[in-house]
Short mmCIF file of C-alpha atoms in Angstrom, two decimals:
data_model
loop_
_atom_site.label_atom_id
_atom_site.label_comp_id
_atom_site.label_asym_id
_atom_site.label_seq_id
_atom_site.Cartn_x
_atom_site.Cartn_y
_atom_site.Cartn_z
CA UNK I 1 -34.19 -29.09 -11.13
CA UNK I 2 -36.09 -30.82 -8.34
CA UNK I 3 -38.16 -32.89 -10.76
CA UNK I 4 -35.09 -34.16 -12.59
CA UNK I 5 -33.27 -34.95 -9.33
CA UNK I 6 -36.29 -36.92 -8.08
CA UNK I 7 -36.40 -38.83 -11.36
CA UNK I 8 -32.69 -39.64 -11.26
CA UNK I 9 -32.97 -40.64 -7.60
CA UNK I 10 -35.74 -43.09 -8.49
CA UNK I 11 -33.59 -44.57 -11.26
CA UNK I 12 -30.74 -45.15 -8.81
CA UNK I 13 -33.15 -46.71 -6.28
CA UNK I 14 -34.28 -49.13 -9.00
CA UNK I 15 -30.68 -49.99 -9.90
CA UNK I 16 -29.87 -50.53 -6.22
CA UNK I 17 -32.84 -52.89 -5.87
CA UNK I 18 -31.74 -54.82 -8.96
CA UNK I 19 -28.24 -55.27 -7.54
CA UNK I 20 -29.63 -56.27 -4.12
CA UNK I 21 -31.65 -59.02 -5.82
CA UNK I 22 -28.64 -60.17 -7.84
CA UNK I 23 -26.48 -60.20 -4.71
CA UNK I 24 -29.05 -62.35 -2.93
CA UNK I 25 -29.23 -64.76 -5.88
CA UNK I 26 -25.46 -65.15 -6.03
CA UNK I 27 -25.17 -65.59 -2.27
CA UNK I 28 -27.88 -68.27 -2.29
CA UNK I 29 -25.92 -70.14 -4.98
CA UNK I 30 -22.74 -69.90 -2.92
CA UNK I 31 -21.02 -67.41 -5.23
CA UNK I 32 -20.07 -64.96 -2.51
CA UNK I 33 -17.58 -63.06 -4.66
CA UNK I 34 -20.26 -62.14 -7.22
CA UNK I 35 -22.74 -61.51 -4.40
CA UNK I 36 -20.31 -59.10 -2.79
CA UNK I 37 -19.71 -57.30 -6.10
CA UNK I 38 -23.45 -56.75 -6.55
CA UNK I 39 -23.82 -55.66 -2.91
CA UNK I 40 -21.17 -53.00 -3.51
CA UNK I 41 -22.98 -51.81 -6.66
CA UNK I 42 -26.24 -51.71 -4.71
CA UNK I 43 -24.61 -49.58 -2.04
CA UNK I 44 -23.15 -47.19 -4.63
CA UNK I 45 -26.55 -46.70 -6.25
CA UNK I 46 -28.21 -46.26 -2.85
CA UNK I 47 -25.76 -43.53 -1.88
CA UNK I 48 -26.27 -41.75 -5.23
CA UNK I 49 -30.05 -42.03 -4.84
CA UNK I 50 -29.84 -40.56 -1.34
CA UNK I 51 -27.66 -37.67 -2.51
CA UNK I 52 -30.01 -36.87 -5.40
CA UNK I 53 -33.06 -37.16 -3.16
CA UNK I 54 -31.51 -34.77 -0.66
CA UNK I 55 -30.71 -32.29 -3.44
CA UNK I 56 -34.25 -32.60 -4.81
CA UNK I 57 -35.76 -31.99 -1.40
CA UNK I 58 -33.58 -28.93 -0.88
CA UNK I 59 -34.49 -27.55 -4.33
CA UNK I 60 -38.19 -28.16 -3.67
CA UNK I 61 -38.01 -26.43 -0.31
CA UNK I 62 -36.20 -23.45 -1.81
CA UNK I 63 -38.80 -23.20 -4.58
CA UNK I 64 -41.64 -23.20 -2.06
CA UNK I 65 -40.00 -20.49 0.03
CA UNK I 66 -39.31 -18.40 -3.09
CA UNK I 67 -43.02 -18.37 -3.93
CA UNK I 68 -44.10 -17.26 -0.45
#
């Protein structure tokens, strides 16, 4: 469980980074509507990554305590 959650978290971090870059590109070109859309997508992926990372950490901690 923890391994999969870490993997999915990393995927969402990568997607967030991609959308942050796209937002910056659109903003620099003056297309603030598209920039805002990508910023929202970046935020959504960041939140999902955080949630998965938190779940992975909790699962890892529980696994460690179960083996002690």
